[in-house]
Amino acid sequence: NLQSGVATKLPIPRTLDEQADSAARKCIMYFSPNNNPRLIFGPGNQVTVDAAGKIHLTDDLDVYRKFIGPGTWNAVNVNTLADELREKRSRSVSSLSHL
């Protein structure tokens, strides 16, 4: 009855050092020495610059806006960039739908 003995011990608790080691390995795996996201090639040689969604540079635009300040926010115009990316993605998906 090995299965029931193993099931009662899962998940195995990790120490803080083990969690830090895991985070460091993931950073090394997903970021280059220049701190840029690594280019990862997905199915069909598609380049996934965000490691297929695993890298989140920001999840909350309001927090990002406070972090970078108003001058950079206005220069970058993040909302316009996000809208352009959404539009490009929807156009590329709709152009492939007839194939």
PDB file of C-alpha atoms in Angstrom:
ATOM      1  CA  ASN A   1       0.000   0.000   0.000  1.00  0.00           C
ATOM      2  CA  LEU A   2       2.780   2.352  -1.008  1.00  0.00           C
ATOM      3  CA  GLN A   3       0.421   4.665  -2.899  1.00  0.00           C
ATOM      4  CA  SER A   4      -1.560   5.755   0.167  1.00  0.00           C
ATOM      5  CA  GLY A   5       1.634   6.412   2.146  1.00  0.00           C
ATOM      6  CA  VAL A   6       3.010   8.687  -0.564  1.00  0.00           C
ATOM      7  CA  ALA A   7      -0.279  10.534  -1.049  1.00  0.00           C
ATOM      8  CA  THR A   8      -0.422  11.553   2.609  1.00  0.00           C
ATOM      9  CA  LYS A   9       3.031  13.162   2.381  1.00  0.00           C
ATOM     10  CA  LEU A  10       2.357  15.287  -0.725  1.00  0.00           C
ATOM     11  CA  PRO A  11       2.912  18.129  -1.371  1.00  0.00           C
ATOM     12  CA  ILE A  12       6.386  18.069   0.090  1.00  0.00           C
ATOM     13  CA  PRO A  13       7.015  21.331   1.961  1.00  0.00           C
ATOM     14  CA  ARG A  14       9.977  23.297   0.624  1.00  0.00           C
ATOM     15  CA  THR A  15      12.295  25.421   2.697  1.00  0.00           C
ATOM     16  CA  LEU A  16      12.818  29.089   1.953  1.00  0.00           C
ATOM     17  CA  ASP A  17      16.256  28.288   0.481  1.00  0.00           C
ATOM     18  CA  GLU A  18      14.731  25.739  -1.896  1.00  0.00           C
ATOM     19  CA  GLN A  19      12.096  28.238  -3.026  1.00  0.00           C
ATOM     20  CA  ALA A  20      14.774  30.898  -3.602  1.00  0.00           C
ATOM     21  CA  ASP A  21      16.879  28.427  -5.605  1.00  0.00           C
ATOM     22  CA  SER A  22      13.858  27.566  -7.733  1.00  0.00           C
ATOM     23  CA  ALA A  23      13.112  31.247  -8.405  1.00  0.00           C
ATOM     24  CA  ALA A  24      16.747  31.908  -9.345  1.00  0.00           C
ATOM     25  CA  ARG A  25      16.784  28.946 -11.761  1.00  0.00           C
ATOM     26  CA  LYS A  26      13.595  30.175 -13.418  1.00  0.00           C
ATOM     27  CA  CYS A  27      15.041  33.682 -13.817  1.00  0.00           C
ATOM     28  CA  ILE A  28      18.181  32.271 -15.414  1.00  0.00           C
ATOM     29  CA  MET A  29      16.068  30.085 -17.691  1.00  0.00           C
ATOM     30  CA  TYR A  30      13.773  32.879 -18.896  1.00  0.00           C
ATOM     31  CA  PHE A  31      16.103  35.915 -18.894  1.00  0.00           C
ATOM     32  CA  SER A  32      19.388  36.507 -20.727  1.00  0.00           C
ATOM     33  CA  PRO A  33      22.533  37.885 -19.041  1.00  0.00           C
ATOM     34  CA  ASN A  34      21.437  41.370 -20.210  1.00  0.00           C
ATOM     35  CA  ASN A  35      18.163  40.967 -18.256  1.00  0.00           C
ATOM     36  CA  ASN A  36      16.149  40.733 -21.477  1.00  0.00           C
ATOM     37  CA  PRO A  37      13.569  37.981 -21.914  1.00  0.00           C
ATOM     38  CA  ARG A  38      15.089  35.099 -23.860  1.00  0.00           C
ATOM     39  CA  LEU A  39      13.671  34.328 -27.276  1.00  0.00           C
ATOM     40  CA  ILE A  40      11.993  30.962 -27.081  1.00  0.00           C
ATOM     41  CA  PHE A  41      10.841  29.167 -30.196  1.00  0.00           C
ATOM     42  CA  GLY A  42       7.454  27.533 -29.915  1.00  0.00           C
ATOM     43  CA  PRO A  43       5.490  25.287 -32.253  1.00  0.00           C
ATOM     44  CA  GLY A  44       6.030  26.045 -35.923  1.00  0.00           C
ATOM     45  CA  ASN A  45       9.153  28.063 -35.053  1.00  0.00           C
ATOM     46  CA  GLN A  46       6.953  30.826 -33.637  1.00  0.00           C
ATOM     47  CA  VAL A  47       9.007  33.197 -31.502  1.00  0.00           C
ATOM     48  CA  THR A  48       7.518  33.638 -28.039  1.00  0.00           C
ATOM     49  CA  VAL A  49       9.223  36.644 -26.491  1.00  0.00           C
ATOM     50  CA  ASP A  50       7.382  36.214 -23.184  1.00  0.00           C
ATOM     51  CA  ALA A  51       8.209  32.496 -22.869  1.00  0.00           C
ATOM     52  CA  ALA A  52       4.712  31.573 -24.041  1.00  0.00           C
ATOM     53  CA  GLY A  53       3.063  33.707 -21.366  1.00  0.00           C
ATOM     54  CA  LYS A  54       5.233  32.591 -18.450  1.00  0.00           C
ATOM     55  CA  ILE A  55       6.961  35.982 -18.092  1.00  0.00           C
ATOM     56  CA  HIS A  56       4.740  38.743 -16.747  1.00  0.00           C
ATOM     57  CA  LEU A  57       6.472  42.084 -16.913  1.00  0.00           C
ATOM     58  CA  THR A  58       3.382  43.648 -15.383  1.00  0.00           C
ATOM     59  CA  ASP A  59      -0.081  42.410 -14.533  1.00  0.00           C
ATOM     60  CA  ASP A  60      -1.544  45.730 -13.390  1.00  0.00           C
ATOM     61  CA  LEU A  61      -1.123  48.839 -15.539  1.00  0.00           C
ATOM     62  CA  ASP A  62      -1.986  51.162 -12.642  1.00  0.00           C
ATOM     63  CA  VAL A  63       0.896  49.778 -10.573  1.00  0.00           C
ATOM     64  CA  TYR A  64       3.188  50.068 -13.603  1.00  0.00           C
ATOM     65  CA  ARG A  65       2.108  53.688 -14.165  1.00  0.00           C
ATOM     66  CA  LYS A  66       3.010  54.599 -10.567  1.00  0.00           C
ATOM     67  CA  PHE A  67       6.325  52.768 -10.906  1.00  0.00           C
ATOM     68  CA  ILE A  68       7.554  54.509 -14.070  1.00  0.00           C
ATOM     69  CA  GLY A  69       6.157  57.995 -13.461  1.00  0.00           C
ATOM     70  CA  PRO A  70       4.060  60.332 -15.625  1.00  0.00           C
ATOM     71  CA  GLY A  71       6.804  61.397 -18.047  1.00  0.00           C
ATOM     72  CA  THR A  72       7.648  57.866 -19.116  1.00  0.00           C
ATOM     73  CA  TRP A  73       3.998  56.835 -19.113  1.00  0.00           C
ATOM     74  CA  ASN A  74       3.130  59.628 -21.540  1.00  0.00           C
ATOM     75  CA  ALA A  75       6.162  58.901 -23.732  1.00  0.00           C
ATOM     76  CA  VAL A  76       5.470  55.191 -23.947  1.00  0.00           C
ATOM     77  CA  ASN A  77       1.687  55.559 -24.118  1.00  0.00           C
ATOM     78  CA  VAL A  78       1.148  52.027 -22.908  1.00  0.00           C
ATOM     79  CA  ASN A  79      -2.569  51.998 -23.624  1.00  0.00           C
ATOM     80  CA  THR A  80      -2.015  52.763 -27.304  1.00  0.00           C
ATOM     81  CA  LEU A  81       0.650  50.057 -27.552  1.00  0.00           C
ATOM     82  CA  ALA A  82      -1.653  47.518 -25.902  1.00  0.00           C
ATOM     83  CA  ASP A  83      -4.504  48.428 -28.252  1.00  0.00           C
ATOM     84  CA  GLU A  84      -2.210  48.114 -31.286  1.00  0.00           C
ATOM     85  CA  LEU A  85      -1.028  44.692 -30.156  1.00  0.00           C
ATOM     86  CA  ARG A  86      -4.607  43.515 -29.635  1.00  0.00           C
ATOM     87  CA  GLU A  87      -5.570  44.792 -33.084  1.00  0.00           C
ATOM     88  CA  LYS A  88      -2.594  43.110 -34.768  1.00  0.00           C
ATOM     89  CA  ARG A  89      -3.356  39.861 -32.997  1.00  0.00           C
ATOM     90  CA  SER A  90      -7.027  39.907 -33.970  1.00  0.00           C
ATOM     91  CA  ARG A  91      -6.114  40.719 -37.587  1.00  0.00           C
ATOM     92  CA  SER A  92      -3.596  37.892 -37.763  1.00  0.00           C
ATOM     93  CA  VAL A  93      -6.058  35.429 -36.240  1.00  0.00           C
ATOM     94  CA  SER A  94      -8.884  36.503 -38.552  1.00  0.00           C
ATOM     95  CA  SER A  95      -6.602  36.345 -41.604  1.00  0.00           C
ATOM     96  CA  LEU A  96      -5.707  32.756 -40.745  1.00  0.00           C
ATOM     97  CA  SER A  97      -9.297  31.683 -40.107  1.00  0.00           C
ATOM     98  CA  HIS A  98     -10.075  31.282 -43.814  1.00  0.00           C
ATOM     99  CA  LEU A  99      -7.141  28.904 -44.438  1.00  0.00           C
TER     100      LEU A  99
END
